[in-house]
XYZ file of C-alpha atoms in Angstrom:
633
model
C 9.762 -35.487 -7.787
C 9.014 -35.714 -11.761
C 8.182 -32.948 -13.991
C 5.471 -32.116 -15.796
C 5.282 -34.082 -18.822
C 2.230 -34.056 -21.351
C 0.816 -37.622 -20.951
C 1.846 -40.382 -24.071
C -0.976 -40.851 -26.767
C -2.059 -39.107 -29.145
C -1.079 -34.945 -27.557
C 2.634 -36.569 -27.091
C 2.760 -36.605 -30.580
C 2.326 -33.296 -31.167
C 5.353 -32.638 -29.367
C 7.806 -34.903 -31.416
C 10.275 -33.649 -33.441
C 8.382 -32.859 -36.996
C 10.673 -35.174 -39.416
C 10.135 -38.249 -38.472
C 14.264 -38.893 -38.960
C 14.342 -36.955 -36.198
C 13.045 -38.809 -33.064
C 13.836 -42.001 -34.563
C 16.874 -44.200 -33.496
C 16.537 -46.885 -35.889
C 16.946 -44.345 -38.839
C 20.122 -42.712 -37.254
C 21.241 -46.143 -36.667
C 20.985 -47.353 -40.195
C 22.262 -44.720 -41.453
C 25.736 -44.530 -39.403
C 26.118 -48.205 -39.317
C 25.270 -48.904 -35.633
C 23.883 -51.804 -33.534
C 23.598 -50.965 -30.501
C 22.067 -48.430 -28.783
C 22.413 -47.411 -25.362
C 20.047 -45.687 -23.479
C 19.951 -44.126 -20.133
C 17.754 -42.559 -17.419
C 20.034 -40.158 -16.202
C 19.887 -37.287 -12.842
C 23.509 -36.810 -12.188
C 25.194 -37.722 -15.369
C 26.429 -41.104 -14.003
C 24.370 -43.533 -16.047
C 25.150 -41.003 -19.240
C 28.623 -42.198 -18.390
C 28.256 -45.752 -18.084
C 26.013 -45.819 -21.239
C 29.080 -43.300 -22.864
C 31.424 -46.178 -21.456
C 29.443 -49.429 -23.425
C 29.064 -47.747 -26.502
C 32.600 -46.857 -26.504
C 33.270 -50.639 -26.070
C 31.356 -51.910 -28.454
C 34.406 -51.213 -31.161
C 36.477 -53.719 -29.453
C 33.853 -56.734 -31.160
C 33.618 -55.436 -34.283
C 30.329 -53.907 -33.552
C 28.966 -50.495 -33.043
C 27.395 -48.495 -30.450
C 25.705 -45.090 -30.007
C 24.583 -43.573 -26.151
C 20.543 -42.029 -26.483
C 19.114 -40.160 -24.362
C 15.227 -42.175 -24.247
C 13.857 -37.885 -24.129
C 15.086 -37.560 -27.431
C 13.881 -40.299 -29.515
C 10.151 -42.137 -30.197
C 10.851 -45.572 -27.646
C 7.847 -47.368 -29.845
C 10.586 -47.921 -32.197
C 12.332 -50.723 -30.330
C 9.691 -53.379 -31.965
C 11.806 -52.454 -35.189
C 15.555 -53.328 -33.915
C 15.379 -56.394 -35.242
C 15.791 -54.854 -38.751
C 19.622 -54.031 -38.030
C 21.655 -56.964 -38.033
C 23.234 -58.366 -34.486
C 21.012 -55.669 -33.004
C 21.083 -54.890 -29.185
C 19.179 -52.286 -26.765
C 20.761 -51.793 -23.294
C 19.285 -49.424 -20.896
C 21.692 -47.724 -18.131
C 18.753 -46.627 -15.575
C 19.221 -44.915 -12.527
C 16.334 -44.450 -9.880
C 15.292 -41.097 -8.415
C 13.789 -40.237 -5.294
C 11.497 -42.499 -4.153
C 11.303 -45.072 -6.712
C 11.224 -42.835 -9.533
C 12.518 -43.027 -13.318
C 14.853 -39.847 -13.973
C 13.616 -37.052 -15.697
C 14.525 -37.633 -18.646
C 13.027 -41.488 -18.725
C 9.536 -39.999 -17.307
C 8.011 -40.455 -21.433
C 9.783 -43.509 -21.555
C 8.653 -45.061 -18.233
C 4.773 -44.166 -18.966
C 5.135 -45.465 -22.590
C 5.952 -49.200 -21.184
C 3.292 -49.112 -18.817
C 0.907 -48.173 -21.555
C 2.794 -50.092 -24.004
C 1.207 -53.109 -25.760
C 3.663 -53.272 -28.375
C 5.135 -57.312 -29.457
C 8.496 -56.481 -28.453
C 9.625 -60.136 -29.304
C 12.194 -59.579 -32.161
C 14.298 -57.429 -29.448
C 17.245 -58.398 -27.555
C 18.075 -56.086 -24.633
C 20.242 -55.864 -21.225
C 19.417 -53.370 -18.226
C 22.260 -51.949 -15.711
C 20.080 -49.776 -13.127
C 21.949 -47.300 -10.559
C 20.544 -47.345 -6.895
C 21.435 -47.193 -3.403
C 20.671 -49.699 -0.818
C 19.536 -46.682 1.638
C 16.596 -45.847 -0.163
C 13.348 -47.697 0.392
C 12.782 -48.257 -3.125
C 16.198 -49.677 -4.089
C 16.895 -50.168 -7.778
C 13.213 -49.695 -8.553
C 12.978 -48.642 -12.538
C 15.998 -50.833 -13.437
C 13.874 -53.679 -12.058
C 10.953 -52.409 -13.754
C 12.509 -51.392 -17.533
C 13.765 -55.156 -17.119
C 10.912 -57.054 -16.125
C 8.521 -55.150 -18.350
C 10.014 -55.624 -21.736
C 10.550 -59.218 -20.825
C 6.697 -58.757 -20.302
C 6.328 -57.664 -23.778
C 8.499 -60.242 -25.819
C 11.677 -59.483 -25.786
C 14.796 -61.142 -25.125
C 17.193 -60.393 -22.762
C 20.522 -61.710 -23.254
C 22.236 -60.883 -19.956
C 20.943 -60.351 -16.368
C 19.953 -57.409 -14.650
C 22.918 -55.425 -12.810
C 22.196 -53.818 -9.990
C 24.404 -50.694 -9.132
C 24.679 -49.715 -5.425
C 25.809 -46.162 -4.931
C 25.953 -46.815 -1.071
C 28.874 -49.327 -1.556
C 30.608 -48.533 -4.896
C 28.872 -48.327 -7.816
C 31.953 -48.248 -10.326
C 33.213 -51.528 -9.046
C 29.283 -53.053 -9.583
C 29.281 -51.842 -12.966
C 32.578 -52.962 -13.495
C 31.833 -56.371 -12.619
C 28.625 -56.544 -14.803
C 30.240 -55.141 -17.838
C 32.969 -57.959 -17.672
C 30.448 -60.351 -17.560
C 28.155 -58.653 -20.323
C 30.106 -58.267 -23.220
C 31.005 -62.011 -23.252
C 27.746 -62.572 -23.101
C 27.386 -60.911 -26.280
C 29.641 -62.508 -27.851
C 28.185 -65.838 -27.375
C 25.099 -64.778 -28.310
C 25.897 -63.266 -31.837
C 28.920 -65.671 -32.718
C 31.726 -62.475 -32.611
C 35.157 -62.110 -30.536
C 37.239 -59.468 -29.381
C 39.350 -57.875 -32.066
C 42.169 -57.743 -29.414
C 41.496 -53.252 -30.156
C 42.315 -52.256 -26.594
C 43.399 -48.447 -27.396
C 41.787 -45.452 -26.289
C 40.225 -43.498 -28.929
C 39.631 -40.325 -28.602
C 35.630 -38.862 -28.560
C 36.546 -35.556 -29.120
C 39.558 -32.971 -30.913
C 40.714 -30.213 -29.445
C 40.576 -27.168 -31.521
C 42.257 -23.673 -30.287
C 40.841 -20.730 -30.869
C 43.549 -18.189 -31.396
C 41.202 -15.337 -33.361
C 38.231 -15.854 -31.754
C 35.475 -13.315 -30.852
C 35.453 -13.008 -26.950
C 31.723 -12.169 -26.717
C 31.222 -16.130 -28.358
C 33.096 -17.517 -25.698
C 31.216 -19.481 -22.843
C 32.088 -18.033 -19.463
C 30.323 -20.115 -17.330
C 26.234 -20.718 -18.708
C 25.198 -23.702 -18.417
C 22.207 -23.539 -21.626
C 22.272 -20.198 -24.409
C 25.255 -18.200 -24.647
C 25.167 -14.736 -22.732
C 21.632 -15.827 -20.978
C 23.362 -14.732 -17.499
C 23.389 -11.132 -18.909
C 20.003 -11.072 -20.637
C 17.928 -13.203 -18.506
C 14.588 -14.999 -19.844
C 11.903 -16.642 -17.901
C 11.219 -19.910 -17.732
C 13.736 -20.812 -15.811
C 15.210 -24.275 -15.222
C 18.256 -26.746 -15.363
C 19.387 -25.020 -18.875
C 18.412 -21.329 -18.148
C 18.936 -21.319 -14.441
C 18.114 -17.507 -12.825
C 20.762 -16.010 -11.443
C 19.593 -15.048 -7.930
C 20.773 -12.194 -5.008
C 22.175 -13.992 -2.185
C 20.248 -11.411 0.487
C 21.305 -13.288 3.527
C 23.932 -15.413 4.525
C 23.965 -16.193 8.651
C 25.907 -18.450 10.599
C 23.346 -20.523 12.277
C 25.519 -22.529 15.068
C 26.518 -20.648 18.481
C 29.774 -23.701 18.084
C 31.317 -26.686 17.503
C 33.610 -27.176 14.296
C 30.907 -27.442 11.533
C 29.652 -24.111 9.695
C 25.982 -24.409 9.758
C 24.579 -21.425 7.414
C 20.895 -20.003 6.479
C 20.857 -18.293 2.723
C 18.253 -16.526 1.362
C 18.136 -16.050 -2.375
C 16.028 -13.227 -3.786
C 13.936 -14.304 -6.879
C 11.900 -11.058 -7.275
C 10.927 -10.401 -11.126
C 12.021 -14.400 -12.265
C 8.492 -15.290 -12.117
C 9.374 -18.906 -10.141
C 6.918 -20.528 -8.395
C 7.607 -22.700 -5.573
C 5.538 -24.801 -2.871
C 7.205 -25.555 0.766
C 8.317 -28.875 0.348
C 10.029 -28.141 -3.444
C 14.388 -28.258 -3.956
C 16.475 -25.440 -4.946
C 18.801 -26.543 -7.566
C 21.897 -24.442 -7.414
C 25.294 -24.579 -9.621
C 28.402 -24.370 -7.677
C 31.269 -23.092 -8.815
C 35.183 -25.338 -8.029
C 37.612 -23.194 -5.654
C 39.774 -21.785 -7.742
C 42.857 -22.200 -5.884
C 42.410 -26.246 -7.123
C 42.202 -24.824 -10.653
C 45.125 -22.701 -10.669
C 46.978 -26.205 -9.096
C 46.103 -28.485 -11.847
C 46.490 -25.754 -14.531
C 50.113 -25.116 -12.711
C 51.061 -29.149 -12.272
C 50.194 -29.246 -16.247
C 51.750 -26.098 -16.950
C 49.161 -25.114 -18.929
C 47.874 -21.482 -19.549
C 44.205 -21.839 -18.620
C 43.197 -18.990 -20.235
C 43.670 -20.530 -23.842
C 40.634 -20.229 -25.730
C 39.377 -23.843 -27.136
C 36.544 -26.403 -28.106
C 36.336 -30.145 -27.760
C 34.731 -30.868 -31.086
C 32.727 -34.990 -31.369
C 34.419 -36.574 -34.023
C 31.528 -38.458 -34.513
C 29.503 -36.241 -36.569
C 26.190 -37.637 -35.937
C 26.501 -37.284 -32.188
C 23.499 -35.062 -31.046
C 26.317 -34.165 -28.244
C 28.453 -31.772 -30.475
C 30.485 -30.990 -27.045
C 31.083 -32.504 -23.539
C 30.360 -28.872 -22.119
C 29.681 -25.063 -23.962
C 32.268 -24.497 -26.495
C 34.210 -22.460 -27.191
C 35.107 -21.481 -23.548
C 38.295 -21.244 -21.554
C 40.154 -23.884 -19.839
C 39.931 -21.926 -16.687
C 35.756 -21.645 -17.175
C 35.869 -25.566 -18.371
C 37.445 -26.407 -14.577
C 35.741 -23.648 -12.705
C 32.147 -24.217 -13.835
C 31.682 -27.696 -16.211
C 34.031 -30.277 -14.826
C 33.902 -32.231 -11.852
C 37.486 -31.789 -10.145
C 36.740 -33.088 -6.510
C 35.434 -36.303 -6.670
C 37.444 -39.805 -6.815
C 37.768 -40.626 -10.436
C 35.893 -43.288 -11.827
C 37.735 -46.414 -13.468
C 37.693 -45.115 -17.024
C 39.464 -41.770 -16.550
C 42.586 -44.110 -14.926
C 42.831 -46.543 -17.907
C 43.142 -43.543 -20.228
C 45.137 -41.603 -18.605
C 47.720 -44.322 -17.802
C 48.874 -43.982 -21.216
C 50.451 -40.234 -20.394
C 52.900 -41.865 -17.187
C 56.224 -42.131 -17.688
C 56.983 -43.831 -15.499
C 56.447 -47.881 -15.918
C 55.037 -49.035 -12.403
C 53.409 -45.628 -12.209
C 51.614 -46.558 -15.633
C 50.595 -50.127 -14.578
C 49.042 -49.045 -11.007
C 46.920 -46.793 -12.894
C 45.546 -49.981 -15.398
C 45.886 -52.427 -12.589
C 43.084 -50.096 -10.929
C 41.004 -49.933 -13.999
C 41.013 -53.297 -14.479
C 38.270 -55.726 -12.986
C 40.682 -57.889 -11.064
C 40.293 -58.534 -7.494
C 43.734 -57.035 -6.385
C 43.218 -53.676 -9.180
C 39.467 -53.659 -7.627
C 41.058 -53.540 -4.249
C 43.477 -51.222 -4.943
C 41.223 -48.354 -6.680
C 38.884 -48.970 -3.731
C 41.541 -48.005 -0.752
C 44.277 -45.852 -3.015
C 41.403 -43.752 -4.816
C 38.139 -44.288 -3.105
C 38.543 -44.807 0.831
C 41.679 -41.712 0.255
C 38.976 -39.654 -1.704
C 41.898 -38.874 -3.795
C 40.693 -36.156 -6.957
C 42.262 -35.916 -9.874
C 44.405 -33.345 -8.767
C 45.883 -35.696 -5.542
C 46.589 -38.496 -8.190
C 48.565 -35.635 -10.176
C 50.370 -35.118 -6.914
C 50.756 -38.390 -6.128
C 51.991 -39.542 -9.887
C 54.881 -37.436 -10.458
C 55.248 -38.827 -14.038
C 51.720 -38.871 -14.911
C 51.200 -35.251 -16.867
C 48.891 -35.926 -19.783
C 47.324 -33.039 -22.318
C 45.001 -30.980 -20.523
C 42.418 -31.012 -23.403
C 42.411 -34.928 -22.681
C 41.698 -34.740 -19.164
C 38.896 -31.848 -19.628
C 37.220 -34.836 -22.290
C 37.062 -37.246 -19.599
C 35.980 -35.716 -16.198
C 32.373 -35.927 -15.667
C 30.196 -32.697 -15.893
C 29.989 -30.944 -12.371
C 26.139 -30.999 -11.284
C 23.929 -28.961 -9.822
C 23.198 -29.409 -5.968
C 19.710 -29.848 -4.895
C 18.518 -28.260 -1.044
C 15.158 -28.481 0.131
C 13.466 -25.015 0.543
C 13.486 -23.979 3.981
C 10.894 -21.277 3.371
C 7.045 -20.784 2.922
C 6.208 -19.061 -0.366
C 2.847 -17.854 1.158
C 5.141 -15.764 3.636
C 7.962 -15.129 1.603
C 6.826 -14.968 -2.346
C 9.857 -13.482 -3.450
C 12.544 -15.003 -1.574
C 14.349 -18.795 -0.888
C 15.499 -19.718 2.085
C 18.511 -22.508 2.419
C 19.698 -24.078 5.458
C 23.270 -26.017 4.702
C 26.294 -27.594 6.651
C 29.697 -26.680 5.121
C 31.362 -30.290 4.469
C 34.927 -30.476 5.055
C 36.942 -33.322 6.225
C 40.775 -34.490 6.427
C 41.227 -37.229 3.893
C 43.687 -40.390 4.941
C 46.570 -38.593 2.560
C 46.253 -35.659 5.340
C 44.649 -33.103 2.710
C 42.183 -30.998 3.683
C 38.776 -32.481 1.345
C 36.008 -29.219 0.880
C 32.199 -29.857 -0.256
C 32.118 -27.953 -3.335
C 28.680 -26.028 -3.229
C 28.631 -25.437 0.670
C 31.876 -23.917 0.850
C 30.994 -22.010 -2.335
C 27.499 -20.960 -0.688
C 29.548 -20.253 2.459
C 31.531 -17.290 0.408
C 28.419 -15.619 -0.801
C 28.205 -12.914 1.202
C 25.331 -9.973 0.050
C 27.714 -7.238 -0.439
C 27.284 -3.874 -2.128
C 28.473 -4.438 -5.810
C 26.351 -7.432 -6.336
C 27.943 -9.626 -8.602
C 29.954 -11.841 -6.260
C 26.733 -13.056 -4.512
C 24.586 -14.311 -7.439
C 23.537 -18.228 -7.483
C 22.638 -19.668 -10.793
C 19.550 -21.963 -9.514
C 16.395 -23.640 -10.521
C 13.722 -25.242 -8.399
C 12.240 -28.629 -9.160
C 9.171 -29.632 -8.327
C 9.283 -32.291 -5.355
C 6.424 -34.862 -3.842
C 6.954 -33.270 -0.408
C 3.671 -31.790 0.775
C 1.722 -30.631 3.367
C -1.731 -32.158 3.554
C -4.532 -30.988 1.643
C -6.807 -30.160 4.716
C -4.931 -27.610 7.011
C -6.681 -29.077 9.892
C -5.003 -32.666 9.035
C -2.151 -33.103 11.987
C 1.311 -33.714 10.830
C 4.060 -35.082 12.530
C 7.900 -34.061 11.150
C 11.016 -35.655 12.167
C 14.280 -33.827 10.664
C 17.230 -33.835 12.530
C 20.267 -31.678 11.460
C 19.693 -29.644 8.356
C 17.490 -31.944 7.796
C 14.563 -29.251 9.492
C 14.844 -27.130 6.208
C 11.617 -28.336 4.683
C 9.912 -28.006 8.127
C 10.754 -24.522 8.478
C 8.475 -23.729 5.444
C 5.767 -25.873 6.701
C 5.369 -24.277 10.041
C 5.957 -21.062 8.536
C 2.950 -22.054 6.208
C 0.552 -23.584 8.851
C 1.224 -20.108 11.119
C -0.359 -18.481 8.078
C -3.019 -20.401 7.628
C -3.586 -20.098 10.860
C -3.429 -16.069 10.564
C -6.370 -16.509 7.888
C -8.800 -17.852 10.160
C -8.366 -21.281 9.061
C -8.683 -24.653 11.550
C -4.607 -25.797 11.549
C -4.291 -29.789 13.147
C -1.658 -30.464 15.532
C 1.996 -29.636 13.977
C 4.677 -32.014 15.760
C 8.308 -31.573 15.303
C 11.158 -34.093 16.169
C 14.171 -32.262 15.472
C 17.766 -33.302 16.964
C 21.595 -32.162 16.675
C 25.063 -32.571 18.690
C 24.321 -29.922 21.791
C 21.780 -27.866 22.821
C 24.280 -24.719 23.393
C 25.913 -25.283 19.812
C 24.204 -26.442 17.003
C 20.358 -25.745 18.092
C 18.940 -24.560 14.466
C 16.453 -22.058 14.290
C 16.463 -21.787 18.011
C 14.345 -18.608 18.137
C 11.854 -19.194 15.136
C 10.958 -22.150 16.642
C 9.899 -21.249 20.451
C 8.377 -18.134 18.542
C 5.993 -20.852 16.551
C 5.185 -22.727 19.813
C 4.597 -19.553 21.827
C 1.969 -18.421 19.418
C 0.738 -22.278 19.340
C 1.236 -23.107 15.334
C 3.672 -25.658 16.641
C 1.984 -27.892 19.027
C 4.615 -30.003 20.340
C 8.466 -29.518 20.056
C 10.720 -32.023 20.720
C 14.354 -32.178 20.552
C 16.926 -34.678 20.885
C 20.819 -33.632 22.227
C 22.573 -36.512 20.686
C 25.821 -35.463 22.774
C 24.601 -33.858 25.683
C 24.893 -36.504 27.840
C 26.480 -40.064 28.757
C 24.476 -42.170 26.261
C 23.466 -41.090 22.810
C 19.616 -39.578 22.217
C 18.106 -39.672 18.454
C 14.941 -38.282 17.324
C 13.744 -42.275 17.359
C 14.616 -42.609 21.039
C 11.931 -39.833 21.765
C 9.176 -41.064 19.353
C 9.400 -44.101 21.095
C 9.450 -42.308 24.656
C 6.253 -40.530 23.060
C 4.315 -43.951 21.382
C 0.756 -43.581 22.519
C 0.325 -40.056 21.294
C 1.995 -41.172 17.952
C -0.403 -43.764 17.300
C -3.355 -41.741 18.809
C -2.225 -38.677 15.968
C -1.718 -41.882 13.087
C -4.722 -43.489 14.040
C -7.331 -41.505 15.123
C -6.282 -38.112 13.741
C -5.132 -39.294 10.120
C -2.171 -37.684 10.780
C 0.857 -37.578 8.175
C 4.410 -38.438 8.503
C 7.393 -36.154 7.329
C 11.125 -37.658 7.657
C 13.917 -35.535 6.081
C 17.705 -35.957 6.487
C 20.109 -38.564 6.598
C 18.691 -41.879 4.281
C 21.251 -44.190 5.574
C 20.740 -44.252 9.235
C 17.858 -42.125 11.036
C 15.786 -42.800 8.178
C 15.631 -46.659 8.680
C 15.733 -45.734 12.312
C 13.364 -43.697 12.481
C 10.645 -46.393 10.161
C 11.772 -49.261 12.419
C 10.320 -47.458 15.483
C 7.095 -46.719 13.295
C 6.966 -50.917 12.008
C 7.610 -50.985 16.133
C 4.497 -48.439 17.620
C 2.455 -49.835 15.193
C 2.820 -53.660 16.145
C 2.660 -52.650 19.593
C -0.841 -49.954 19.879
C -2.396 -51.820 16.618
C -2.040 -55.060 18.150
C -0.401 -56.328 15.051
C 2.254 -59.155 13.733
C 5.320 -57.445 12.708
C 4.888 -58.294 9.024
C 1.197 -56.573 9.077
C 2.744 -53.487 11.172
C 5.154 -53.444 8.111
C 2.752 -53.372 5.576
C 0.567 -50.769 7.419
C 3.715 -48.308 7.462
C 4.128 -49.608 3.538
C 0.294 -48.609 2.996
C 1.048 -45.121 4.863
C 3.853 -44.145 2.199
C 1.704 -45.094 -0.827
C -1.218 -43.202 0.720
C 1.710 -40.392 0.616
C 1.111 -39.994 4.639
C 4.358 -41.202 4.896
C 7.083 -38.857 2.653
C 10.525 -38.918 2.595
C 13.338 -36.410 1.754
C 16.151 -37.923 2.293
C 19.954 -37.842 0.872
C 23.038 -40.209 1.530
């Protein structure tokens, strides 16, 4: 799911920053008196924030850190860290998709395998953020670490693997305790015993200020949601027409929703099988709650200025803006707070016991471990429940705006065809909302967002800042190539746009292969998506075989596996004989394994094969890319 980058060698360096001070790290290094540098591969913002987090630490033994992002600097540099003195590279890297290095590590990740540089006077540690769901678990933090061991260097502390399907804060937790003594054994230093929090950033208020240089929600160039200018992407997102907004499910308690977002005159391109990025928006009614518990006026004008001066991050998010935009569009007010944010803000309760139940949970004890796990985590307590929950803990607003994590954009996959609908984006999306342990009533930020976008006459309350990006996810080359799609739930949204795209082939004469669909969802009178479209496709035969699963229909439970194993010959006829190709979207954690388990199974069984070669045959299939995955946790 990677962009397109212009391929390292000699073109790449047309595209580097002309002064050579610039793109290099070791310069900006020397020159502010740092000695370590952490990089990270970043989707979500979370490895920013644990490679923010070890800089930050750094102070604490006497050394010096900076956080780089790998896009903005020349990598080849790294064979020249051992100029600095006590020098160390560590590399925060998260995985995307399947197997993937983030977009911003794509230059980085096709520099080392190109790489022949003697990397031997370098001394480096890799934390990589994963999840066990995914097939490829942990992939380009195993591969940053192996490879520069590959090319001489050092590493002077073992790989940490993060697992975002258990807890990822208490993995890198336990790594970091384990890291930084590390360091100090390796280059002879101790702890200076500095345990305070400094500050990254100072607030300035704006009391004169021009409104019309005030952020009010942008994400890139100030004002570019009233002058809009193609291309479009993550930092110039279009703002799109919500045209349609239908409630999808006859019943049952979940909202299940279709959206269609017009993108007439934005010039984006987009291929069935491609996400729709969208910014969300927080509910404001949380807003007005924290601004109220810290009896602030949220409609003070300010700026979070970095008091580091050589930061190329002059802001944690557009300044100057509101405190009321800052919480509405920037921050991240509705999920559990990591470790960090506690430990800092411990310092602003009053109250004693109050104060050390915050530390105790930021600590890396067992019992403070335990503790953040059940009183934040399993409560999904946000920062706004702790408030509630901490009567003395009220610290400065401008404090707790520096250390909440940037609210990210949500990513759907296109349920649309853009060779029927050119002009248009189709979303299909379940509202998530759930009663935490506390008894609060928990909301999915974008969903319930999307949910309130009606199209209505005047317009403005049903625009959607959004993006697409470019996804692996595609239908075969050769129309007449037979695909087989299993996407239960929402996960059908993809498989919308590929039926919709074979029936159009099909309407220009061309030879379409069979087009299977395994879809599944609670009951057949409630929660049936796309009820109509889909006997519509199979009456006019672009959908050659529809089958659906009723989990709850009846006694025992029925999954899309249970009826791909009811239907085994004619999958291994289609994978076998017809070359067919494989499609699984929805949940990664269980139908996905489910659903490749009763693959590993066909195949041993019709191939004749050992269960290790029926393994590797489904392994071949996904490298092939006849076997794709869209999956989320």
């Amino acid at each position: 799911m990677g962009c397109a980058y212009s391929v390292p060698g000699e073109e790449a360096a047309v595209a580097r920053p002309a002064s050579p001070r610039d793109s290099s790290f070791i310069e900006k290094m020397k020159k502010t008196g740092r000695n370590i540098v952490v990089f990270y591969g970043s989707q979500t913002g979370t490895a920013e924030e644990f490679a923010n987090r070890l800089s930050k630490d750094a102070h604490r033994y006497g050394l010096r850190g900076m956080a780089a992002d790998p896009e903005e600097y020349d990598l080849s540099d790294l064979s020249r860290l051992s100029e600095i003195d006590k020098s160390l590279a560590v590399f925060c890297m998260a995985t995307y998709g399947e197997g993937d290095p983030t977009d911003n590590a794509q230059d980085f990740y096709d520099w080392l395998q190109e790489a022949d540089t003697d990397l031997s006077g370098l001394r480096f540690a890799v934390f990589g953020l994963g999840n066990k769901t995914y097939e490829h678990f942990n992939a380009m933090g195993k591969y940053v670490d192996k490879r520069l061991e590959e090319l001489g260097a050092q590493r002077i502390f073992e790989l940490g693997l993060g697992d975002d399907d258990g807890n990822l804060e208490e993995d890198f937790i336990t790594w970091r305790e384990q890291f930084w003594p590390a360091v100090c054994e390796h280059f002879g230093v101790e702890a200076t015993g500095e345990e305070s929090s400094i500050r990254q950033y100072e607030l300035v208020v704006h009391t004169d200020v021009n409104m019309s240089k005030v952020y009010t929600g942008e994400m890139g160039r100030l004002k570019s949601y009233e002058n809009q200018k193609p291309p479009f992407d993550a930092k110039n997102p279009f703002l799109a027409m919500v045209t349609e907004n239908r409630k999808l499910n006859e019943g049952g308690e979940r909202h299940l929703m279709h959206l269609e977002l017009d993108i007439s005159n934005s010039k984006i391109r987009y291929e069935s099988g491609d996400h729709v990025a969208v910014y969300p928006a927080n509910d404001s009614s949380l807003v007005n709650q924290i601004g109220e518990i810290l009896g602030t006026d949220l409609d003070t004008i300010m700026s979070l200025n970095n008091l580091d001066e050589e930061s190329n991050k002059k802001h944690p998010f557009p300044c100057p803006t509101s405190y009321r935009t800052a919480l509405t569009y920037y921050l991240d007010i509705t999920n559990p707070p990591r470790t960090n944010v506690l430990y800092e803000l411990a310092q602003y309760a009053t109250d004693s016991s109050e104060q050390e139940r915050l530390r105790k949970m930021a600590s890396s004890s067992a019992e403070g471990k335990a503790l953040y796990l059940s009183w934040v985590v399993e409560a999904r307590r946000n920062i706004l429940a702790i408030l509630q929950d901490m009567p003395s803990l009220r610290p400065p607003i401008d404090h707790l705006c520096e250390l909440l994590p940037r609210l990210q954009a949500r990513y759907y996959s296109i349920a649309s065809s853009s060779k029927v609908h050119p002009n248009a984006i189709h979303i299909c999306a379940v509202t998530v909302e759930y009663e935490t342990k506390t008894g609060r009533l928990n909301k999915g930020v974008a969903t319930n967002w999307l949910k309130s976008k009606v199209p209505n006459e005047n317009g403005s309350n049903s625009l959607v800042p959004m993006y697409v990006r470019k996804s692996q996810f595609r239908l075969p080359f050769k129309p007449s190539t037979p695909v087989i799609m299993i996407g239960p739930g929402t996960g059908i949204a993809p498989f919308i746009g590929f039926i919709q795209e074979r029936a159009w082939l099909k309407q220009q004469g061309k030879e379409v292969g069979e087009t299977v669909l395994y879809y599944g969802c609670r009951h057949e009178r409630e929660d049936y998506l796309y009820r109509q479209e889909l006997a519509q496709f199979q009456q006019e035969g672009v959908l050659t075989q529809l089958n659906v699963a009723f989990s709850r229909d009846q006694a025992e439970k029925v999954y899309v596996q249970h009826l791909l194993k009811k239907n085994k010959e004619n999958i291994w006829k289609l994978l076998h004989d017809g070359n067919a190709h494989i499609y699984v979207c929805g949940d990664a954690r269980n139908m996905a394994r489910d659903v490749q388990n009763t693959f590993y199974e066909i195949v041993a069984e019709y191939g004749n094969m050992s269960q290790s070669q029926a393994t590797d045959y489904v392994k071949k299939l996904m490298t092939k890319g006849r076997y794709s995955l869209d999956v989320w946790s």
